[in-house]
Amino acid sequence: MKKIILLTLLLLSSLILSQNTVTKSIEIPIAQIPEIYKGLKQSDYLKSRLQKTETALSSANNLISEQDKALELSRNIISSKDEVIGTIQEVHKQDKIAGNERENQLKSDINILQGDLQLLQIDYKNKQRKKFWNGIKIGGISVAVLGAAGLIWFNNR
């Protein structure tokens, strides 16, 4: 480990010592000045284009994130709508089942009432027959009494 550290120090010191530390100004030939100026202007133009592109990309990223939010909201609305539709369908099923049960109950009530009506009609006929025969008995007895009274009356005259 010490050897590695010593080697790195040696390498760094040789790099530092080998650097150009001349502080003299570098002379640029006059013929190259227009080309350097064009290069600088082009560099400024490219920097402004890069800034505009970065701004456009940032706006596009913001737009994409807003569209993603809107898409997520739409998905949530659709899933909520599907849940509501499912609930409505379930309620409709339950209403249909309850309606069928109520219809069956009403049919059985109608059958019971029809049976009761038939029993009442039979009972009414039986009572009518009894009244009829009672009337015939009373009428027969009345005719017999009147007939006997009439005979007695005719015989006494």
Tab-separated table of C-alpha atoms in Angstrom:
chain	number	residue	atom	x	y	z
A	1	MET	CA	0.000	0.000	0.000
A	2	LYS	CA	2.833	2.376	0.827
A	3	LYS	CA	4.450	1.610	-2.505
A	4	ILE	CA	1.254	2.539	-4.363
A	5	ILE	CA	0.982	5.800	-2.477
A	6	LEU	CA	4.627	6.650	-3.191
A	7	LEU	CA	4.193	5.855	-6.883
A	8	THR	CA	1.107	8.089	-7.094
A	9	LEU	CA	2.944	10.940	-5.379
A	10	LEU	CA	5.849	10.548	-7.752
A	11	LEU	CA	3.546	10.534	-10.764
A	12	LEU	CA	1.670	13.615	-9.557
A	13	SER	CA	4.839	15.539	-8.859
A	14	SER	CA	6.198	14.745	-12.328
A	15	LEU	CA	2.913	15.902	-13.890
A	16	ILE	CA	2.974	19.153	-11.957
A	17	LEU	CA	6.568	19.845	-12.868
A	18	SER	CA	6.049	19.047	-16.549
A	19	GLN	CA	3.166	21.489	-17.033
A	20	ASN	CA	3.653	24.582	-19.131
A	21	THR	CA	3.702	27.460	-16.695
A	22	VAL	CA	4.821	30.134	-19.111
A	23	THR	CA	2.941	33.344	-18.494
A	24	LYS	CA	3.929	34.940	-21.766
A	25	SER	CA	1.079	35.791	-24.058
A	26	ILE	CA	0.611	33.569	-27.010
A	27	GLU	CA	0.921	35.354	-30.291
A	28	ILE	CA	-1.827	34.747	-32.790
A	29	PRO	CA	-1.078	35.426	-36.442
A	30	ILE	CA	-3.168	38.287	-37.889
A	31	ALA	CA	-4.490	36.100	-40.700
A	32	GLN	CA	-6.183	33.818	-38.188
A	33	ILE	CA	-8.003	36.602	-36.281
A	34	PRO	CA	-11.067	36.726	-38.619
A	35	GLU	CA	-11.372	32.969	-38.430
A	36	ILE	CA	-11.126	33.080	-34.624
A	37	TYR	CA	-13.727	35.866	-34.577
A	38	LYS	CA	-16.048	33.778	-36.789
A	39	GLY	CA	-15.481	30.814	-34.491
A	40	LEU	CA	-16.331	32.916	-31.424
A	41	LYS	CA	-19.464	34.297	-33.115
A	42	GLN	CA	-20.472	30.771	-34.141
A	43	SER	CA	-19.823	29.605	-30.583
A	44	ASP	CA	-22.098	32.390	-29.234
A	45	TYR	CA	-24.758	31.470	-31.787
A	46	LEU	CA	-24.502	27.802	-30.851
A	47	LYS	CA	-24.723	28.686	-27.139
A	48	SER	CA	-27.923	30.692	-27.717
A	49	ARG	CA	-29.347	27.877	-29.865
A	50	LEU	CA	-28.424	25.393	-27.124
A	51	GLN	CA	-30.157	27.549	-24.499
A	52	LYS	CA	-33.284	27.838	-26.686
A	53	THR	CA	-33.242	24.075	-27.294
A	54	GLU	CA	-32.852	23.412	-23.564
A	55	THR	CA	-35.769	25.777	-22.856
A	56	ALA	CA	-37.895	24.015	-25.493
A	57	LEU	CA	-36.958	20.624	-24.065
A	58	SER	CA	-37.822	21.794	-20.561
A	59	SER	CA	-41.210	23.064	-21.803
A	60	ALA	CA	-41.777	19.786	-23.624
A	61	ASN	CA	-40.919	17.845	-20.455
A	62	ASN	CA	-43.365	19.989	-18.475
A	63	LEU	CA	-46.046	19.424	-21.114
A	64	ILE	CA	-45.401	15.683	-21.099
A	65	SER	CA	-45.639	15.555	-17.303
A	66	GLU	CA	-48.921	17.530	-17.408
A	67	GLN	CA	-50.260	15.187	-20.095
A	68	ASP	CA	-49.250	12.222	-17.942
A	69	LYS	CA	-51.148	13.747	-15.020
A	70	ALA	CA	-54.190	14.335	-17.245
A	71	LEU	CA	-53.940	10.779	-18.562
A	72	GLU	CA	-53.761	9.396	-15.025
A	73	LEU	CA	-56.753	11.510	-14.037
A	74	SER	CA	-58.656	10.205	-17.079
A	75	ARG	CA	-57.780	6.643	-16.119
A	76	ASN	CA	-59.010	7.266	-12.583
A	77	ILE	CA	-62.243	8.762	-13.902
A	78	ILE	CA	-62.761	5.793	-16.226
A	79	SER	CA	-62.110	3.296	-13.429
A	80	SER	CA	-64.522	5.215	-11.158
A	81	LYS	CA	-67.095	5.216	-13.948
A	82	ASP	CA	-66.626	1.460	-14.400
A	83	GLU	CA	-67.134	0.964	-10.648
A	84	VAL	CA	-70.313	3.058	-10.743
A	85	ILE	CA	-71.602	1.111	-13.739
A	86	GLY	CA	-70.814	-2.147	-11.935
A	87	THR	CA	-72.644	-0.909	-8.854
A	88	ILE	CA	-75.638	0.159	-10.936
A	89	GLN	CA	-75.712	-3.235	-12.631
A	90	GLU	CA	-75.511	-4.977	-9.254
A	91	VAL	CA	-78.341	-2.823	-7.906
A	92	HIS	CA	-80.367	-3.609	-11.027
A	93	LYS	CA	-79.749	-7.331	-10.495
A	94	GLN	CA	-80.795	-7.063	-6.857
A	95	ASP	CA	-83.921	-5.110	-7.840
A	96	LYS	CA	-84.759	-7.748	-10.433
A	97	ILE	CA	-84.287	-10.549	-7.903
A	98	ALA	CA	-86.397	-8.677	-5.336
A	99	GLY	CA	-89.057	-8.048	-8.000
A	100	ASN	CA	-89.143	-11.737	-8.914
A	101	GLU	CA	-89.427	-12.707	-5.241
A	102	ARG	CA	-92.228	-10.165	-4.759
A	103	GLU	CA	-93.999	-11.478	-7.873
A	104	ASN	CA	-93.728	-15.052	-6.580
A	105	GLN	CA	-95.055	-13.944	-3.178
A	106	LEU	CA	-97.973	-12.161	-4.844
A	107	LYS	CA	-98.748	-15.238	-6.952
A	108	SER	CA	-98.779	-17.448	-3.860
A	109	ASP	CA	-100.985	-14.880	-2.067
A	110	ILE	CA	-103.364	-14.911	-5.047
A	111	ASN	CA	-103.480	-18.718	-4.976
A	112	ILE	CA	-104.218	-18.670	-1.232
A	113	LEU	CA	-106.943	-16.059	-1.710
A	114	GLN	CA	-108.466	-18.069	-4.571
A	115	GLY	CA	-108.503	-21.144	-2.321
A	116	ASP	CA	-110.131	-19.095	0.457
A	117	LEU	CA	-112.675	-17.762	-2.064
A	118	GLN	CA	-113.539	-21.278	-3.173
A	119	LEU	CA	-113.946	-22.366	0.461
A	120	LEU	CA	-116.193	-19.377	1.130
A	121	GLN	CA	-118.265	-20.143	-1.962
A	122	ILE	CA	-118.669	-23.778	-0.889
A	123	ASP	CA	-119.553	-22.665	2.648
A	124	TYR	CA	-122.029	-20.120	1.237
A	125	LYS	CA	-123.673	-22.815	-0.942
A	126	ASN	CA	-123.938	-25.122	2.072
A	127	LYS	CA	-125.564	-22.356	4.133
A	128	GLN	CA	-127.917	-21.531	1.248
A	129	ARG	CA	-128.904	-25.190	0.992
A	130	LYS	CA	-129.545	-25.334	4.738
A	131	LYS	CA	-131.655	-22.189	4.509
A	132	PHE	CA	-133.494	-23.676	1.541
A	133	TRP	CA	-134.240	-26.927	3.359
A	134	ASN	CA	-135.118	-25.048	6.531
A	135	GLY	CA	-137.484	-22.927	4.444
A	136	ILE	CA	-138.983	-26.052	2.911
A	137	LYS	CA	-139.355	-27.573	6.377
A	138	ILE	CA	-140.957	-24.430	7.733
A	139	GLY	CA	-143.058	-24.129	4.616
A	140	GLY	CA	-144.056	-27.791	4.863
A	141	ILE	CA	-144.900	-27.432	8.505
A	142	SER	CA	-146.808	-24.206	7.770
A	143	VAL	CA	-148.705	-25.902	4.944
A	144	ALA	CA	-149.420	-28.845	7.170
A	145	VAL	CA	-150.599	-26.608	10.014
A	146	LEU	CA	-152.663	-24.452	7.665
A	147	GLY	CA	-153.966	-27.531	5.948
A	148	ALA	CA	-154.910	-29.061	9.286
A	149	ALA	CA	-156.427	-25.768	10.419
A	150	GLY	CA	-158.304	-25.511	7.155
A	151	LEU	CA	-159.601	-29.045	7.512
A	152	ILE	CA	-160.637	-28.375	11.048
A	153	TRP	CA	-162.297	-25.189	10.024
A	154	PHE	CA	-164.046	-26.873	7.101
A	155	ASN	CA	-165.076	-29.722	9.325
A	156	ASN	CA	-166.493	-27.360	11.927
A	157	ARG	CA	-168.621	-25.497	9.574
